[in-house]
XYZ file of C-alpha atoms in Angstrom:
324
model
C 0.000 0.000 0.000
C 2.861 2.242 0.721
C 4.489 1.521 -2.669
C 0.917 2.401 -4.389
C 0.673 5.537 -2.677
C 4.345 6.596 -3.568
C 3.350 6.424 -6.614
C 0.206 7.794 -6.814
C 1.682 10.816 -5.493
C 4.813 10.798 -8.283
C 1.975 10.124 -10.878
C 0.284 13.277 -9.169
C 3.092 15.817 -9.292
C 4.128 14.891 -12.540
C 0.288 15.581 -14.031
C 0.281 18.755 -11.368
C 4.248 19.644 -13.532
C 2.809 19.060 -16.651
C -0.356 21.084 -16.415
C 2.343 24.182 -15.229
C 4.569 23.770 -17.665
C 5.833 26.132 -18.455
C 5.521 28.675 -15.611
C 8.105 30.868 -13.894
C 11.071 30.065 -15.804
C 12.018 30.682 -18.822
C 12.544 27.244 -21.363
C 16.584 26.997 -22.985
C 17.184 26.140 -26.578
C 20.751 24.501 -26.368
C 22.490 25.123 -29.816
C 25.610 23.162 -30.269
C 27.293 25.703 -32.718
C 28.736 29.298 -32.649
C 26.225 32.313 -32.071
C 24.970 33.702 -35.672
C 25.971 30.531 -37.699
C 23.061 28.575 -39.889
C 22.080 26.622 -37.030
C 21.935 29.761 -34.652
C 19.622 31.647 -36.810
C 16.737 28.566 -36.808
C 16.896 27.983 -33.499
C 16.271 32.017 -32.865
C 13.235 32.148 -35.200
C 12.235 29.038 -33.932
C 12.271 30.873 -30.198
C 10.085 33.373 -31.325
C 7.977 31.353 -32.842
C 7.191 29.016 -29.785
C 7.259 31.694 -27.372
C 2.770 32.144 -28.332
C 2.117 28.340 -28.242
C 4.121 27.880 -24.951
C 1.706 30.374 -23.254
C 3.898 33.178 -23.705
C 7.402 31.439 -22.048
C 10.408 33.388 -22.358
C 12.489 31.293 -24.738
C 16.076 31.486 -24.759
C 19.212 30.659 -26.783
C 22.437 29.034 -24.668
C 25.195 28.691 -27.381
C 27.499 25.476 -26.097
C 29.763 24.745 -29.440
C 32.744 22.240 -29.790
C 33.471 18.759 -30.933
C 31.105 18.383 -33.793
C 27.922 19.757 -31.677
C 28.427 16.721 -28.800
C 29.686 19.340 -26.512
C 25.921 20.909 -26.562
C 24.526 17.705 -27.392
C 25.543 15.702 -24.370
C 25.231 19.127 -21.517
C 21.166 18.543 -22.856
C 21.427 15.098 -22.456
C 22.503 15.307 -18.583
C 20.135 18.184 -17.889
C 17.146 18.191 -15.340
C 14.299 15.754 -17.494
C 11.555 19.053 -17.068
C 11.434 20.419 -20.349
C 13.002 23.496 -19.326
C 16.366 22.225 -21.370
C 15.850 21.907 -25.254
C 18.530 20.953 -27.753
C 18.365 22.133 -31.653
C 20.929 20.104 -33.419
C 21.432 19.293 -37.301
C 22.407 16.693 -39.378
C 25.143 16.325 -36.517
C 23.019 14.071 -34.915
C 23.368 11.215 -37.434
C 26.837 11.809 -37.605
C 28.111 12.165 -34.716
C 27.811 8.842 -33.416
C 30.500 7.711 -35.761
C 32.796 11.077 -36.589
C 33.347 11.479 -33.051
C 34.856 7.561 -31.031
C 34.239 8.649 -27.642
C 30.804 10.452 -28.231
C 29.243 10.879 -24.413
C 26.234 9.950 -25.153
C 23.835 7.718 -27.098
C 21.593 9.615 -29.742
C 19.076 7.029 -29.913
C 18.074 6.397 -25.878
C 19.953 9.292 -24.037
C 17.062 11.838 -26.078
C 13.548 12.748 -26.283
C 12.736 13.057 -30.245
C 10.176 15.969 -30.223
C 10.388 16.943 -34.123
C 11.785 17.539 -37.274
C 11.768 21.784 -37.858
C 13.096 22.193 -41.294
C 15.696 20.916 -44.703
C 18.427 23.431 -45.418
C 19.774 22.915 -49.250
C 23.085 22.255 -50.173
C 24.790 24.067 -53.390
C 28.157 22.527 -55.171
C 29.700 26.197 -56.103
C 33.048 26.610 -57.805
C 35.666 29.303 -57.807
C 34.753 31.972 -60.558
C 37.977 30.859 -63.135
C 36.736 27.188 -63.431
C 36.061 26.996 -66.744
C 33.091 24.814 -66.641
C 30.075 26.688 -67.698
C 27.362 23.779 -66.136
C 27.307 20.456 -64.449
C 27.990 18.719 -67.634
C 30.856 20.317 -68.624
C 32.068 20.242 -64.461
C 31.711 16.565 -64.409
C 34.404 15.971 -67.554
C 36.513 18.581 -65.814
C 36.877 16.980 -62.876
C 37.445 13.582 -64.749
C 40.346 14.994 -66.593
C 41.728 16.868 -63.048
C 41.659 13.656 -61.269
C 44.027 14.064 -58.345
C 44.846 17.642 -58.285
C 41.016 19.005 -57.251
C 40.877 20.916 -54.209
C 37.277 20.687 -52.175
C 37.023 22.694 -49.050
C 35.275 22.594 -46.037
C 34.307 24.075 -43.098
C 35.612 21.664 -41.160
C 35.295 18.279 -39.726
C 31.841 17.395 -39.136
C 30.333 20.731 -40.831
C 27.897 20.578 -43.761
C 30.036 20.895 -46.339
C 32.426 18.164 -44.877
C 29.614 15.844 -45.163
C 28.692 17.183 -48.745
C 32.078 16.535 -50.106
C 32.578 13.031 -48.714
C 29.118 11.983 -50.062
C 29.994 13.611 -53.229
C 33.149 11.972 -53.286
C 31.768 9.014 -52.952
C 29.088 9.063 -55.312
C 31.311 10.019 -58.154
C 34.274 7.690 -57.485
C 36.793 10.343 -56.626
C 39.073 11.460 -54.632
C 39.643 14.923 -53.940
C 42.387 16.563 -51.406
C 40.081 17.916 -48.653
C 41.149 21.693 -47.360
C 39.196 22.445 -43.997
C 38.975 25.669 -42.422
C 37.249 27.129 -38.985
C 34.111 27.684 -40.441
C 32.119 28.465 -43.631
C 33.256 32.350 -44.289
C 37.533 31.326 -44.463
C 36.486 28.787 -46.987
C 34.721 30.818 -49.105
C 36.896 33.400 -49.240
C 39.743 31.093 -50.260
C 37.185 29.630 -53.319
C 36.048 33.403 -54.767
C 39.893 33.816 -54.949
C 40.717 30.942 -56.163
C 42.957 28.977 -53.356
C 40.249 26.028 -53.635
C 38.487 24.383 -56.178
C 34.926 23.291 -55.305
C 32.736 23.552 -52.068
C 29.372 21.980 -51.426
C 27.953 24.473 -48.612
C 24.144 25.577 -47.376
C 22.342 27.400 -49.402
C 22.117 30.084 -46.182
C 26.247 30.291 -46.754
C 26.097 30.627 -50.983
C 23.140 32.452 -51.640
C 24.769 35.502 -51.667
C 27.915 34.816 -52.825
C 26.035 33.086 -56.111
C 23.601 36.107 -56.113
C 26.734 38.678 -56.502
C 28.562 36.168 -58.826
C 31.374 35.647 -57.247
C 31.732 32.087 -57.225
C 29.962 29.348 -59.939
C 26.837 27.453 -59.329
C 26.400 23.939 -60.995
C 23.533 22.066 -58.821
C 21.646 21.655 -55.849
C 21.390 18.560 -53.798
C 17.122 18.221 -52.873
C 15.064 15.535 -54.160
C 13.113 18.529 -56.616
C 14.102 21.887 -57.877
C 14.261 24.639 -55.984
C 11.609 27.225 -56.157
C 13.623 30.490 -54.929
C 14.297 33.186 -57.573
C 17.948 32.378 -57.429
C 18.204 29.108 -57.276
C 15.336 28.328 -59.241
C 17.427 27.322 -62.484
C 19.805 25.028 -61.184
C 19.276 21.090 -61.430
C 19.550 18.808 -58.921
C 22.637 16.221 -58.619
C 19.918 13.564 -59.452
C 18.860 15.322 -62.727
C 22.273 16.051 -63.919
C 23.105 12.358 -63.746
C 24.209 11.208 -59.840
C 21.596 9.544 -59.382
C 19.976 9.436 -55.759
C 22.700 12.177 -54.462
C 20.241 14.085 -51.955
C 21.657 16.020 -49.139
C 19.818 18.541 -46.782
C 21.212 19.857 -43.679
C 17.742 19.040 -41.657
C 16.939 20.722 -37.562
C 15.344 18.660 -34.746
C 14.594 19.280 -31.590
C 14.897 17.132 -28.296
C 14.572 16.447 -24.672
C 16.633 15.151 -22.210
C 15.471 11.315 -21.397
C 13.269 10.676 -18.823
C 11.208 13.983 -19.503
C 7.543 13.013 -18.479
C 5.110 12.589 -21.527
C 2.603 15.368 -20.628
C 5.203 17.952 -21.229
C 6.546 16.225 -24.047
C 3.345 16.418 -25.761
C 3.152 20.399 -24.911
C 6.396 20.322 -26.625
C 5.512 18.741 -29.839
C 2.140 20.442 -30.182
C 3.798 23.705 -29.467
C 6.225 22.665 -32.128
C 3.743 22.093 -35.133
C 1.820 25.348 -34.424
C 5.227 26.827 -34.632
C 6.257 25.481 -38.068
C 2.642 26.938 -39.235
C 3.259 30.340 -37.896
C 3.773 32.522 -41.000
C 5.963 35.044 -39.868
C 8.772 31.673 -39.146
C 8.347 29.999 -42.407
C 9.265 33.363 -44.290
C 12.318 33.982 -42.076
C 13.041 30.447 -42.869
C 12.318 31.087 -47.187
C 14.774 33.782 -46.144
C 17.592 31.809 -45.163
C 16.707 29.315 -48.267
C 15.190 26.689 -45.467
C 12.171 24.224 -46.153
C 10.081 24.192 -43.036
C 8.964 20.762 -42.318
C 5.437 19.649 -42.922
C 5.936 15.702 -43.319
C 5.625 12.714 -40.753
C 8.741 13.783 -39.236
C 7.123 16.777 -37.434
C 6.038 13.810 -35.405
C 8.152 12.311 -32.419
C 7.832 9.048 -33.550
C 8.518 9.908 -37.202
C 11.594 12.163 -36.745
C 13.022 9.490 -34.375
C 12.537 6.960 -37.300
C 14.252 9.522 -39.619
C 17.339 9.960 -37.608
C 18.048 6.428 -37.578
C 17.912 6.202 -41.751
C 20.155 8.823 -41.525
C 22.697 7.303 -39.250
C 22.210 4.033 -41.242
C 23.022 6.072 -44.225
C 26.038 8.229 -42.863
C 28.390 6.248 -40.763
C 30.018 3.614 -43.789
C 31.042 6.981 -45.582
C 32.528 8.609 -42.647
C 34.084 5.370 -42.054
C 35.327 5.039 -44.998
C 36.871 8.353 -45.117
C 38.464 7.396 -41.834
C 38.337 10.964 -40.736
C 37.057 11.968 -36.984
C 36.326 15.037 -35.065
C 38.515 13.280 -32.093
């Protein structure tokens, strides 16, 4: 009888938490990257945009960066399980489990998967001189400059890291990797030349493709883009590399053990969110897709992380490269 009532009254403050939440306190967006990177700017519009459907919550941004994101990644995963500690992570989360050996955590049981938030494009840009006016004429270029083609990077376990060793991959060639601390060194080094190729967001090339200082060939979505600018170029899967589809995709999570009431204030806070209009154009202003498939959905996004894991860690293996 004891026991029962014990946990009649957990049962009881966790419905009393839930039915708070949240009050008095403001809720923390962890992001695992620099302040005013990609990454930084989602998870600020995304603050806004939850701060309505949260019962008007102060939400705030705590920038932790390092080691691929698992700095950020595993200070959420030992946080209080109240809902008060949120972590916005990319693509990072598929590959971190293999890029970095001694990761201190486990992606798939040390989170709560709460949703998918949106699909950032990726654009293969060249430096200006390349002589290569579109993907056709790139593709026998870099066939006849096997071994002396430069891609950068913004370093191990960025975006365009994973870009170029998928790209690699897919078309059967090596190319001498050139990382540098962070997107804005590396393209600097490509408009002047220094580097060859770089497959980067489409929130990092926009405007250097708008201005024309570097070369657009494709993108790497499943369908044309629809932006003005982008608009006209083909997709890696139209111009022949078949299947090549990359998109730097946001998710938010929990720490484990958060109780399912609040969870469920979470994720339905989350999909009025991704409706609000005001988000979705600041997110068609950084070139992002906001979500509206299954993967809004716990179950769905946790399902989608795991393809992506599945899909990631033989080429990062392969490449033998790690972020430790």
């Amino acid at each position: 009888m004891k026991k029962l009532f014990a946990l009649a009254v957990v049962a009881l403050a966790v419905c009393a938490h839930a039915q708070d939440f949240p009050a008095g306190k403001p809720v923390t967006i962890v992001v695992p990257f620099a302040a005013g990177g990609p990454t930084d700017r989602v998870a600020r519009d995304l603050a806004e945009a939850l701060r309505k459907p949260l019962g008007g919550a102060s939400v705030i941004i705590d920038n932790v960066p390092g080691a691929g994101s698992s700095i950020g990644a595993a200070k959420v995963a030992r946080a209080n399980p109240d809902g008060y500690t949120l972590l916005l992570n990319h693509i990072a989360m598929a590959t971190v489990p293999t890029l970095v050996r001694n990761v201190p955590f486990k992606v798939e049981t040390d989170f709560e998967y709460l949703g998918i938030v949106n699909d950032v494009p990726m654009t293969l840009i060249a430096k200006p001189s390349l002589p290569a006016t579109n993907y056709k004429e790139l593709t026998a270029w870099i066939a006849a400059n096997k071994g002396k083609i430069n891609l950068g990077n913004a370093g191990i376990g960025s975006a365009s890291h994973l870009c170029g060793l998928l790209y690699q991959s897919a078309m059967k060639t090596e190319m001498t990797p050139v990382p540098y601390k962070g997107t804005a060194p590396a393209i600097i080094d490509l408009i002047g030349g220094q580097i060859d190729l770089l497959c980067d967001q489409s929130t990092n090339t926009s405007p250097q493709i708008e201005a024309k200082k570097v070369k657009a060939y494709a993108v790497t979505t499943p369908k044309r883009l629809t932006t003005p600018l982008l608009k006209d170029l083909p997709t890696l899967d139209e111009a022949g590399l078949k299947n090549f589809q990359v998109t730097i995709w946001h998710g938010l999570y929990a720490p484990k053990g958060t109780p399912a009431p609040v969870l469920k204030k979470i994720s339905d806070a989350l999909k009025l969110a991704l409706k609000d209009a005001d988000f979705i154009k600041r997110e068609e202003a950084l070139g992002a897709v906001v979500a509206t498939d299954g993967r809004i959905d716990p179950e769905g996004h946790k399902k989608f992380v795991a393809a992506e894991i599945a899909k990631w860690s033989p080429i990062i293996k392969a490449a033998g490269v790690y972020a430790d």
